[in-house]
CSV table of C-alpha atoms in Angstrom, one decimal:
chain,number,residue,atom,x,y,z
R,1,UNK,CA,98.6,122.2,121.1
R,2,UNK,CA,96.8,120.1,118.5
R,3,UNK,CA,97.8,122.5,115.7
R,4,UNK,CA,101.4,122.3,116.9
R,5,UNK,CA,101.3,118.5,116.7
R,6,UNK,CA,99.8,118.5,113.2
R,7,UNK,CA,102.4,121.1,112.1
R,8,UNK,CA,105.1,118.8,113.5
R,9,UNK,CA,103.6,115.9,111.6
R,10,UNK,CA,103.7,118.0,108.4
R,11,UNK,CA,107.4,118.6,109.0
R,12,UNK,CA,107.9,114.9,109.4
R,13,UNK,CA,106.2,114.2,106.1
R,14,UNK,CA,108.5,116.8,104.4
R,15,UNK,CA,111.6,115.2,105.9
R,16,UNK,CA,110.5,111.8,104.6
R,17,UNK,CA,109.4,113.0,101.2
R,18,UNK,CA,112.7,114.9,100.7
R,19,UNK,CA,114.6,111.9,102.0
R,20,UNK,CA,116.4,114.1,104.5
R,21,UNK,CA,115.7,111.4,107.0
R,22,UNK,CA,114.9,107.7,106.6
R,23,UNK,CA,111.3,107.0,107.4
R,24,UNK,CA,112.1,105.1,110.6
R,25,UNK,CA,114.3,107.9,111.9
R,26,UNK,CA,111.7,110.5,111.1
R,27,UNK,CA,109.0,108.6,112.9
R,28,UNK,CA,111.1,108.2,116.1
R,29,UNK,CA,111.8,112.0,116.1
R,30,UNK,CA,108.1,112.6,115.5
R,31,UNK,CA,107.2,110.3,118.5
R,32,UNK,CA,109.6,112.3,120.7
R,33,UNK,CA,108.3,115.6,119.5
R,34,UNK,CA,104.7,114.7,119.9
R,35,UNK,CA,105.4,113.4,123.4
R,36,UNK,CA,107.1,116.6,124.4
R,37,UNK,CA,104.3,118.8,122.9
R,38,UNK,CA,101.8,116.6,124.8
R,39,UNK,CA,103.5,117.5,128.1
R,40,UNK,CA,104.7,114.0,128.8
R,41,UNK,CA,107.4,113.9,131.5
R,42,UNK,CA,110.8,112.5,130.6
R,43,UNK,CA,110.6,109.8,133.2
R,44,UNK,CA,109.0,108.8,136.4
R,45,UNK,CA,105.3,109.4,135.5
R,46,UNK,CA,102.6,107.0,134.3
R,47,UNK,CA,102.9,108.2,130.8
R,48,UNK,CA,106.5,109.2,130.5
R,49,UNK,CA,108.7,109.3,127.4
R,50,UNK,CA,111.4,106.9,128.5
R,51,UNK,CA,109.1,104.0,129.5
R,52,UNK,CA,105.7,104.5,127.8
R,53,UNK,CA,107.0,105.8,124.4
R,54,UNK,CA,110.5,104.5,123.9
R,55,UNK,CA,110.5,101.2,126.0
R,56,UNK,CA,106.9,100.0,125.7
R,57,UNK,CA,106.3,101.6,122.3
R,58,UNK,CA,109.3,99.9,120.7
R,59,UNK,CA,108.0,96.5,121.5
R,60,UNK,CA,104.3,97.2,120.9
R,61,UNK,CA,104.4,95.5,117.5
R,62,UNK,CA,106.5,92.5,118.6
R,63,UNK,CA,104.0,90.0,117.3
R,64,UNK,CA,104.1,91.7,113.9
R,65,UNK,CA,107.9,91.6,113.9
R,66,UNK,CA,107.9,87.8,114.6
R,67,UNK,CA,105.3,87.3,111.9
R,68,UNK,CA,107.4,89.3,109.4
R,69,UNK,CA,110.5,87.3,110.3
R,70,UNK,CA,108.7,84.0,109.8
R,71,UNK,CA,107.2,85.2,106.5
R,72,UNK,CA,110.7,86.3,105.4
R,73,UNK,CA,112.0,82.9,106.4
R,74,UNK,CA,109.4,81.1,104.3
R,75,UNK,CA,110.0,83.5,101.4
R,76,UNK,CA,113.8,82.8,101.6
R,77,UNK,CA,113.1,79.1,101.6
R,78,UNK,CA,110.8,79.4,98.5
R,79,UNK,CA,113.7,81.2,96.8
R,80,UNK,CA,116.5,78.8,98.0
R,81,UNK,CA,114.6,75.6,97.2
R,82,UNK,CA,113.4,76.8,93.8
R,83,UNK,CA,109.7,76.7,94.7
R,84,UNK,CA,109.0,80.2,93.4
R,85,UNK,CA,111.1,79.8,90.3
R,86,UNK,CA,109.5,76.4,89.5
R,87,UNK,CA,106.0,77.9,89.8
R,88,UNK,CA,106.9,80.7,87.3
R,89,UNK,CA,108.6,78.3,84.8
R,90,UNK,CA,105.6,75.9,84.8
R,91,UNK,CA,103.4,78.9,84.1
R,92,UNK,CA,105.6,80.1,81.2
R,93,UNK,CA,105.7,76.6,79.7
R,94,UNK,CA,101.9,76.4,79.9
R,95,UNK,CA,101.4,79.9,78.5
R,96,UNK,CA,103.7,79.3,75.5
R,97,UNK,CA,103.9,82.4,73.3
R,98,UNK,CA,100.6,84.0,74.5
R,99,UNK,CA,101.5,87.2,76.4
R,100,UNK,CA,98.2,87.5,78.2
R,101,UNK,CA,98.3,83.9,79.4
R,102,UNK,CA,101.9,84.1,80.6
R,103,UNK,CA,101.2,87.4,82.3
R,104,UNK,CA,98.1,86.0,84.1
R,105,UNK,CA,100.2,83.0,85.2
R,106,UNK,CA,102.9,85.3,86.7
R,107,UNK,CA,100.2,87.4,88.2
R,108,UNK,CA,98.9,84.2,90.0
R,109,UNK,CA,102.4,83.3,91.2
R,110,UNK,CA,102.8,86.9,92.5
R,111,UNK,CA,99.6,86.5,94.5
R,112,UNK,CA,101.1,83.5,96.2
R,113,UNK,CA,104.4,85.2,96.9
R,114,UNK,CA,102.6,88.3,98.1
R,115,UNK,CA,100.6,86.3,100.5
R,116,UNK,CA,103.7,84.9,102.1
R,117,UNK,CA,106.0,88.0,102.4
R,118,UNK,CA,105.6,91.5,101.2
R,119,UNK,CA,107.9,94.3,99.9
R,120,UNK,CA,110.9,93.7,97.6
R,121,UNK,CA,111.4,90.0,98.6
R,122,UNK,CA,107.9,89.1,97.2
R,123,UNK,CA,108.6,91.0,94.0
R,124,UNK,CA,111.9,89.2,93.6
R,125,UNK,CA,110.4,85.8,94.2
R,126,UNK,CA,107.9,86.2,91.4
R,127,UNK,CA,109.8,88.7,89.2
R,128,UNK,CA,113.3,87.4,88.9
R,129,UNK,CA,112.1,84.7,86.5
R,130,UNK,CA,108.6,86.1,85.7
R,131,UNK,CA,109.5,89.6,84.4
R,132,UNK,CA,112.1,88.4,81.8
R,133,UNK,CA,109.6,85.7,80.8
R,134,UNK,CA,106.8,88.2,80.2
R,135,UNK,CA,109.1,90.6,78.3
R,136,UNK,CA,110.4,87.7,76.2
R,137,UNK,CA,106.9,86.9,74.9
R,138,UNK,CA,106.2,90.5,74.1
R,139,UNK,CA,104.7,92.1,77.2
R,140,UNK,CA,105.9,95.7,77.5
R,141,UNK,CA,108.3,96.3,80.4
R,142,UNK,CA,106.0,98.6,82.3
R,143,UNK,CA,103.2,96.1,82.2
R,144,UNK,CA,105.5,93.3,83.2
R,145,UNK,CA,106.6,95.1,86.3
R,146,UNK,CA,103.0,96.3,87.0
R,147,UNK,CA,101.7,92.7,86.7
R,148,UNK,CA,104.1,91.5,89.4
R,149,UNK,CA,103.1,94.5,91.6
R,150,UNK,CA,99.4,94.0,91.1
R,151,UNK,CA,99.8,90.3,91.9
R,152,UNK,CA,101.6,91.1,95.2
R,153,UNK,CA,98.9,93.6,96.0
R,154,UNK,CA,96.2,91.0,95.4
R,155,UNK,CA,98.0,88.7,97.7
R,156,UNK,CA,98.4,91.3,100.4
R,157,UNK,CA,94.9,90.8,101.9
R,158,UNK,CA,95.9,87.2,102.6
R,159,UNK,CA,99.4,88.1,103.9
R,160,UNK,CA,99.4,86.9,107.6
R,161,UNK,CA,102.1,89.4,108.7
R,162,UNK,CA,99.8,92.3,107.5
R,163,UNK,CA,96.9,90.9,109.5
R,164,UNK,CA,99.2,90.8,112.6
R,165,UNK,CA,100.4,94.4,111.9
R,166,UNK,CA,96.9,95.9,111.6
R,167,UNK,CA,95.8,94.0,114.7
R,168,UNK,CA,98.8,95.2,116.8
R,169,UNK,CA,98.8,98.8,115.4
R,170,UNK,CA,95.1,99.4,115.8
R,171,UNK,CA,94.3,97.1,118.6
R,172,UNK,CA,91.8,95.1,116.6
R,173,UNK,CA,91.3,91.3,117.1
R,174,UNK,CA,92.9,89.3,114.4
R,175,UNK,CA,89.6,87.8,113.5
R,176,UNK,CA,88.1,91.2,112.7
R,177,UNK,CA,91.1,92.0,110.5
R,178,UNK,CA,90.7,88.7,108.7
R,179,UNK,CA,87.0,89.3,108.1
R,180,UNK,CA,87.8,92.6,106.3
R,181,UNK,CA,90.8,91.2,104.4
R,182,UNK,CA,88.9,88.2,103.1
R,183,UNK,CA,86.2,90.6,101.7
R,184,UNK,CA,88.9,92.8,100.2
R,185,UNK,CA,90.7,90.0,98.4
R,186,UNK,CA,88.1,89.4,95.6
R,187,UNK,CA,88.2,93.1,94.6
R,188,UNK,CA,92.0,93.2,94.4
R,189,UNK,CA,91.9,89.9,92.4
R,190,UNK,CA,89.3,91.1,89.9
R,191,UNK,CA,91.0,94.5,89.4
R,192,UNK,CA,94.4,92.8,89.1
R,193,UNK,CA,93.1,90.5,86.3
R,194,UNK,CA,91.5,93.5,84.6
R,195,UNK,CA,94.9,95.3,84.7
R,196,UNK,CA,96.7,92.3,83.1
R,197,UNK,CA,94.1,91.8,80.3
R,198,UNK,CA,93.5,95.4,79.5
R,199,UNK,CA,97.1,96.6,79.7
R,200,UNK,CA,98.6,93.7,77.7
R,201,UNK,CA,96.1,94.4,74.9
R,202,UNK,CA,96.1,98.2,75.1
R,203,UNK,CA,99.9,98.5,75.0
R,204,UNK,CA,100.3,95.7,72.5
R,205,UNK,CA,103.4,93.5,72.3
R,206,UNK,CA,107.0,94.5,72.0
R,207,UNK,CA,109.6,91.9,71.4
R,208,UNK,CA,112.6,93.5,73.0
R,209,UNK,CA,114.7,92.4,75.9
R,210,UNK,CA,114.5,95.3,78.3
R,211,UNK,CA,116.0,93.7,81.4
R,212,UNK,CA,119.6,94.7,82.0
R,213,UNK,CA,121.8,91.7,81.8
R,214,UNK,CA,124.1,92.6,84.7
R,215,UNK,CA,121.3,92.3,87.3
R,216,UNK,CA,120.3,88.7,87.1
R,217,UNK,CA,123.6,87.2,86.4
R,218,UNK,CA,124.1,86.1,90.0
R,219,UNK,CA,121.0,84.0,89.8
R,220,UNK,CA,121.8,80.4,89.3
R,221,UNK,CA,119.1,78.1,87.9
R,222,UNK,CA,118.4,75.3,90.4
R,223,UNK,CA,116.5,72.1,89.7
R,224,UNK,CA,112.8,72.2,89.7
R,225,UNK,CA,111.1,71.7,93.1
R,226,UNK,CA,108.8,68.6,93.4
R,227,UNK,CA,105.2,69.2,92.5
R,228,UNK,CA,103.9,68.6,96.0
R,229,UNK,CA,106.3,71.4,97.3
R,230,UNK,CA,104.6,73.9,95.0
R,231,UNK,CA,101.6,74.2,97.3
R,232,UNK,CA,103.8,75.6,100.1
R,233,UNK,CA,102.4,79.2,99.8
R,234,UNK,CA,98.9,77.8,100.4
R,235,UNK,CA,99.7,75.9,103.5
R,236,UNK,CA,99.8,78.8,106.0
R,237,UNK,CA,96.8,80.5,104.3
R,238,UNK,CA,94.6,77.4,104.4
R,239,UNK,CA,95.5,76.8,108.1
R,240,UNK,CA,94.8,80.4,109.1
R,241,UNK,CA,91.7,80.8,106.9
R,242,UNK,CA,90.2,77.4,107.0
R,243,UNK,CA,91.2,76.1,110.4
R,244,UNK,CA,91.6,79.4,112.4
R,245,UNK,CA,95.1,78.4,113.3
R,246,UNK,CA,97.0,81.4,114.8
R,247,UNK,CA,99.3,83.3,112.5
R,248,UNK,CA,102.7,82.2,113.9
R,249,UNK,CA,101.9,78.5,114.0
R,250,UNK,CA,100.5,78.7,110.5
R,251,UNK,CA,103.7,80.2,109.2
R,252,UNK,CA,105.8,77.7,111.1
R,253,UNK,CA,104.0,74.8,109.6
R,254,UNK,CA,104.5,76.3,106.1
R,255,UNK,CA,108.3,76.6,106.8
R,256,UNK,CA,108.5,73.0,108.0
R,257,UNK,CA,106.5,71.8,104.9
R,258,UNK,CA,108.8,73.7,102.6
R,259,UNK,CA,111.8,72.1,104.2
R,260,UNK,CA,110.7,68.5,104.4
R,261,UNK,CA,109.3,68.5,100.8
R,262,UNK,CA,112.5,69.9,99.2
R,263,UNK,CA,115.4,69.0,101.4
R,264,UNK,CA,117.2,65.7,102.1
R,265,UNK,CA,117.0,64.6,105.7
R,266,UNK,CA,120.7,65.1,106.4
R,267,UNK,CA,120.6,68.7,105.0
R,268,UNK,CA,117.6,69.9,106.9
R,269,UNK,CA,119.4,71.5,109.8
R,270,UNK,CA,121.9,73.3,107.6
R,271,UNK,CA,119.3,74.6,105.2
R,272,UNK,CA,117.0,75.7,108.0
R,273,UNK,CA,119.7,77.6,109.8
R,274,UNK,CA,121.1,79.2,106.6
R,275,UNK,CA,117.7,80.3,105.4
R,276,UNK,CA,116.8,81.7,108.8
R,277,UNK,CA,119.9,83.8,109.0
R,278,UNK,CA,119.2,85.2,105.5
R,279,UNK,CA,115.6,85.9,106.6
R,280,UNK,CA,116.9,88.2,109.4
R,281,UNK,CA,118.6,90.3,106.7
R,282,UNK,CA,115.4,90.4,104.6
R,283,UNK,CA,113.2,91.2,107.7
R,284,UNK,CA,115.5,93.8,109.2
R,285,UNK,CA,114.1,96.9,107.3
R,286,UNK,CA,110.5,96.3,108.1
R,287,UNK,CA,111.3,95.4,111.7
R,288,UNK,CA,113.1,98.7,112.2
R,289,UNK,CA,110.1,100.5,110.7
R,290,UNK,CA,107.8,98.6,113.1
R,291,UNK,CA,109.9,99.6,116.1
R,292,UNK,CA,109.5,103.3,115.1
R,293,UNK,CA,105.8,102.9,114.3
R,294,UNK,CA,105.2,101.4,117.7
R,295,UNK,CA,106.8,104.5,119.3
R,296,UNK,CA,104.7,106.8,117.2
R,297,UNK,CA,101.5,105.0,118.2
R,298,UNK,CA,102.5,105.2,121.8
R,299,UNK,CA,103.1,108.9,121.5
R,300,UNK,CA,99.7,109.8,119.8
R,301,UNK,CA,97.9,107.7,122.5
R,302,UNK,CA,99.4,109.8,125.3
R,303,UNK,CA,96.5,111.6,127.2
R,304,UNK,CA,97.9,115.0,126.2
R,305,UNK,CA,98.2,114.2,122.5
R,306,UNK,CA,94.8,112.4,122.5
R,307,UNK,CA,93.0,115.4,124.1
R,308,UNK,CA,94.7,117.8,121.7
R,309,UNK,CA,94.2,115.9,118.4
R,310,UNK,CA,90.8,114.4,118.9
R,311,UNK,CA,88.7,117.6,118.5
R,312,UNK,CA,90.6,118.7,115.4
R,313,UNK,CA,90.5,115.3,113.7
R,314,UNK,CA,86.9,114.8,114.7
R,315,UNK,CA,85.9,118.2,113.2
R,316,UNK,CA,87.5,117.5,109.8
R,317,UNK,CA,86.5,113.8,109.6
R,318,UNK,CA,83.3,113.2,107.6
R,319,UNK,CA,80.4,111.8,109.6
R,320,UNK,CA,78.1,110.2,107.0
R,321,UNK,CA,79.0,107.0,105.2
R,322,UNK,CA,78.7,108.7,101.8
R,323,UNK,CA,81.1,111.5,102.7
R,324,UNK,CA,83.4,109.0,104.4
R,325,UNK,CA,83.8,107.3,101.0
R,326,UNK,CA,84.0,110.5,99.0
R,327,UNK,CA,86.6,112.3,101.2
R,328,UNK,CA,88.9,109.4,101.8
R,329,UNK,CA,88.9,108.2,98.2
R,330,UNK,CA,89.8,111.7,97.1
R,331,UNK,CA,92.6,111.6,99.7
R,332,UNK,CA,94.1,108.4,98.2
R,333,UNK,CA,97.2,110.2,96.8
R,334,UNK,CA,98.2,111.1,100.4
R,335,UNK,CA,99.2,107.5,101.0
R,336,UNK,CA,101.8,107.8,98.2
R,337,UNK,CA,105.4,109.1,98.6
R,338,UNK,CA,105.4,108.2,102.3
R,339,UNK,CA,102.5,110.6,102.7
R,340,UNK,CA,100.4,111.1,105.9
R,341,UNK,CA,97.9,108.3,105.1
R,342,UNK,CA,100.5,105.6,104.6
R,343,UNK,CA,99.8,103.1,107.3
R,344,UNK,CA,103.4,101.9,107.2
R,345,UNK,CA,104.5,105.4,108.3
R,346,UNK,CA,102.7,108.5,109.6
R,347,UNK,CA,99.3,106.9,108.6
R,348,UNK,CA,99.7,104.6,111.6
R,349,UNK,CA,99.6,107.7,113.9
R,350,UNK,CA,96.6,109.1,112.1
R,351,UNK,CA,94.8,105.7,112.5
R,352,UNK,CA,95.8,105.7,116.1
R,353,UNK,CA,94.1,109.1,116.6
R,354,UNK,CA,91.0,107.9,114.8
R,355,UNK,CA,90.8,104.9,117.0
R,356,UNK,CA,91.8,106.4,120.4
R,357,UNK,CA,89.5,109.4,119.8
R,358,UNK,CA,86.5,107.1,119.0
R,359,UNK,CA,85.9,109.0,115.8
R,360,UNK,CA,85.1,105.9,113.8
R,361,UNK,CA,84.4,102.3,114.8
R,362,UNK,CA,87.6,100.2,115.1
R,363,UNK,CA,86.6,98.0,112.2
R,364,UNK,CA,86.0,101.0,110.0
R,365,UNK,CA,89.6,102.3,110.7
R,366,UNK,CA,91.0,98.8,109.8
R,367,UNK,CA,89.0,98.8,106.6
R,368,UNK,CA,90.2,102.4,105.8
R,369,UNK,CA,93.9,101.6,106.3
R,370,UNK,CA,93.6,98.2,104.5
R,371,UNK,CA,92.2,100.1,101.5
R,372,UNK,CA,95.0,102.6,101.5
R,373,UNK,CA,97.5,99.7,101.8
R,374,UNK,CA,96.2,98.3,98.5
R,375,UNK,CA,97.4,101.5,96.8
R,376,UNK,CA,100.6,102.0,98.6
R,377,UNK,CA,101.8,98.4,98.1
R,378,UNK,CA,101.6,98.8,94.3
R,379,UNK,CA,101.8,102.3,93.2
R,380,UNK,CA,104.0,104.2,95.6
R,381,UNK,CA,107.3,104.8,93.7
R,382,UNK,CA,109.2,105.0,97.0
R,383,UNK,CA,108.2,101.5,98.2
R,384,UNK,CA,110.9,98.9,97.8
R,385,UNK,CA,108.8,96.4,95.8
R,386,UNK,CA,107.8,99.1,93.3
R,387,UNK,CA,111.3,100.4,92.9
R,388,UNK,CA,112.7,96.9,92.4
R,389,UNK,CA,110.0,95.6,90.0
R,390,UNK,CA,110.2,98.8,87.8
R,391,UNK,CA,114.0,99.0,87.6
R,392,UNK,CA,114.3,95.3,87.0
R,393,UNK,CA,111.8,95.8,84.1
R,394,UNK,CA,113.9,98.6,82.7
R,395,UNK,CA,111.4,101.5,83.5
R,396,UNK,CA,111.3,104.3,86.1
R,397,UNK,CA,109.2,103.7,89.2
R,398,UNK,CA,107.0,106.7,88.3
R,399,UNK,CA,105.9,105.0,85.1
R,400,UNK,CA,104.9,102.0,87.2
R,401,UNK,CA,102.9,104.3,89.4
R,402,UNK,CA,101.1,105.9,86.4
R,403,UNK,CA,100.3,102.5,84.9
R,404,UNK,CA,98.9,100.9,88.1
R,405,UNK,CA,97.4,103.9,90.0
R,406,UNK,CA,94.0,104.0,88.1
R,407,UNK,CA,93.5,100.4,89.0
R,408,UNK,CA,94.6,100.5,92.7
R,409,UNK,CA,92.5,103.6,93.2
R,410,UNK,CA,89.5,101.5,92.1
R,411,UNK,CA,90.4,98.8,94.7
R,412,UNK,CA,90.6,101.5,97.3
R,413,UNK,CA,87.2,102.8,96.3
R,414,UNK,CA,85.8,99.3,96.6
R,415,UNK,CA,87.4,98.8,100.0
R,416,UNK,CA,86.0,102.1,101.4
R,417,UNK,CA,82.5,101.4,100.0
R,418,UNK,CA,82.7,98.0,101.7
R,419,UNK,CA,83.9,99.6,104.9
R,420,UNK,CA,81.1,102.2,104.9
R,421,UNK,CA,78.4,99.6,104.2
R,422,UNK,CA,79.6,97.2,106.8
R,423,UNK,CA,80.7,99.4,109.7
R,424,UNK,CA,79.2,103.0,109.4
């Protein structure tokens, strides 16, 4: 039975890789297939398909969906009020004609944007102004796109919706997730800075405008946001990290701060509603994905699936801390191209098996998946932020992967060593 479930998972990976099915659809079909192979009844039982997998599973990540929506709302406000664009312009003005300084500044803004919202919206917030600015001072297009991506990845450990996702998906307390993420952040920050400094010097400068002019023409320059509004991205982070405020209230305070510091009193309601409706469009793709992941997690936690998969996964999972690091670092490429270790796909099911089977401590699984997320969020040429940043820079996503993967692999190595030392 376990072999059949793993074979079905492999089929699901092929369907996602070949883009025969969108990831969310493939995950739902996988959930149904796993439930059937596990012997779950269609309805009427304690662990049936209709209620336990489809109904309960679809809402299992509800807290994550709310956090994603609020993060998207805050990101939309940062775009509409000019906060993100102002941050980038100030950095460019400060950096002058020095490519490394300008790139480091855009990298810093990307961290702030990545800590608020992930995926393509974060790349757009920092990249729409930042990428042309970097290219204009001589940063090569592939490094310009990679700088934005590395910044978003460095901000990912501070992204509150990611905390909520790992907490919901793996059943870990938010406090435990926060502990791991805070320790992972300095590694991502140092490696990101190294990427900017090394790649801007190694590849030299090239004074050519590589951004296609037909893409940004819809962007209209707005006035600069006031200086006190520029700390908006820090507001929810400080509340969550410094004052242990729960994730949703922290994001709500950030939204209110962005509104009141940038909007006239009589326009508050209109801007709040307009940006909220736009946020639904931004948040729709990840929310659909989280619905499917919830179903998949419910399926792999069914008693039949758990008893079938646990012996196999336990047998092939390294027991010692050293082999834990060696094996899972070697397997890093499996989180690319929507592979089986991508936590925003089938990797969530693998993590569910590791947790439900008691193969590793819960905190170790959180650390493992957080480490893989540092690679996926930057280097996967099928992720939306990578595709957007690369194409906006005028290069193919595969080139962005080649440029950034050696660095993100190092971050993953650091995260797994940290995980092994702390939890194994």
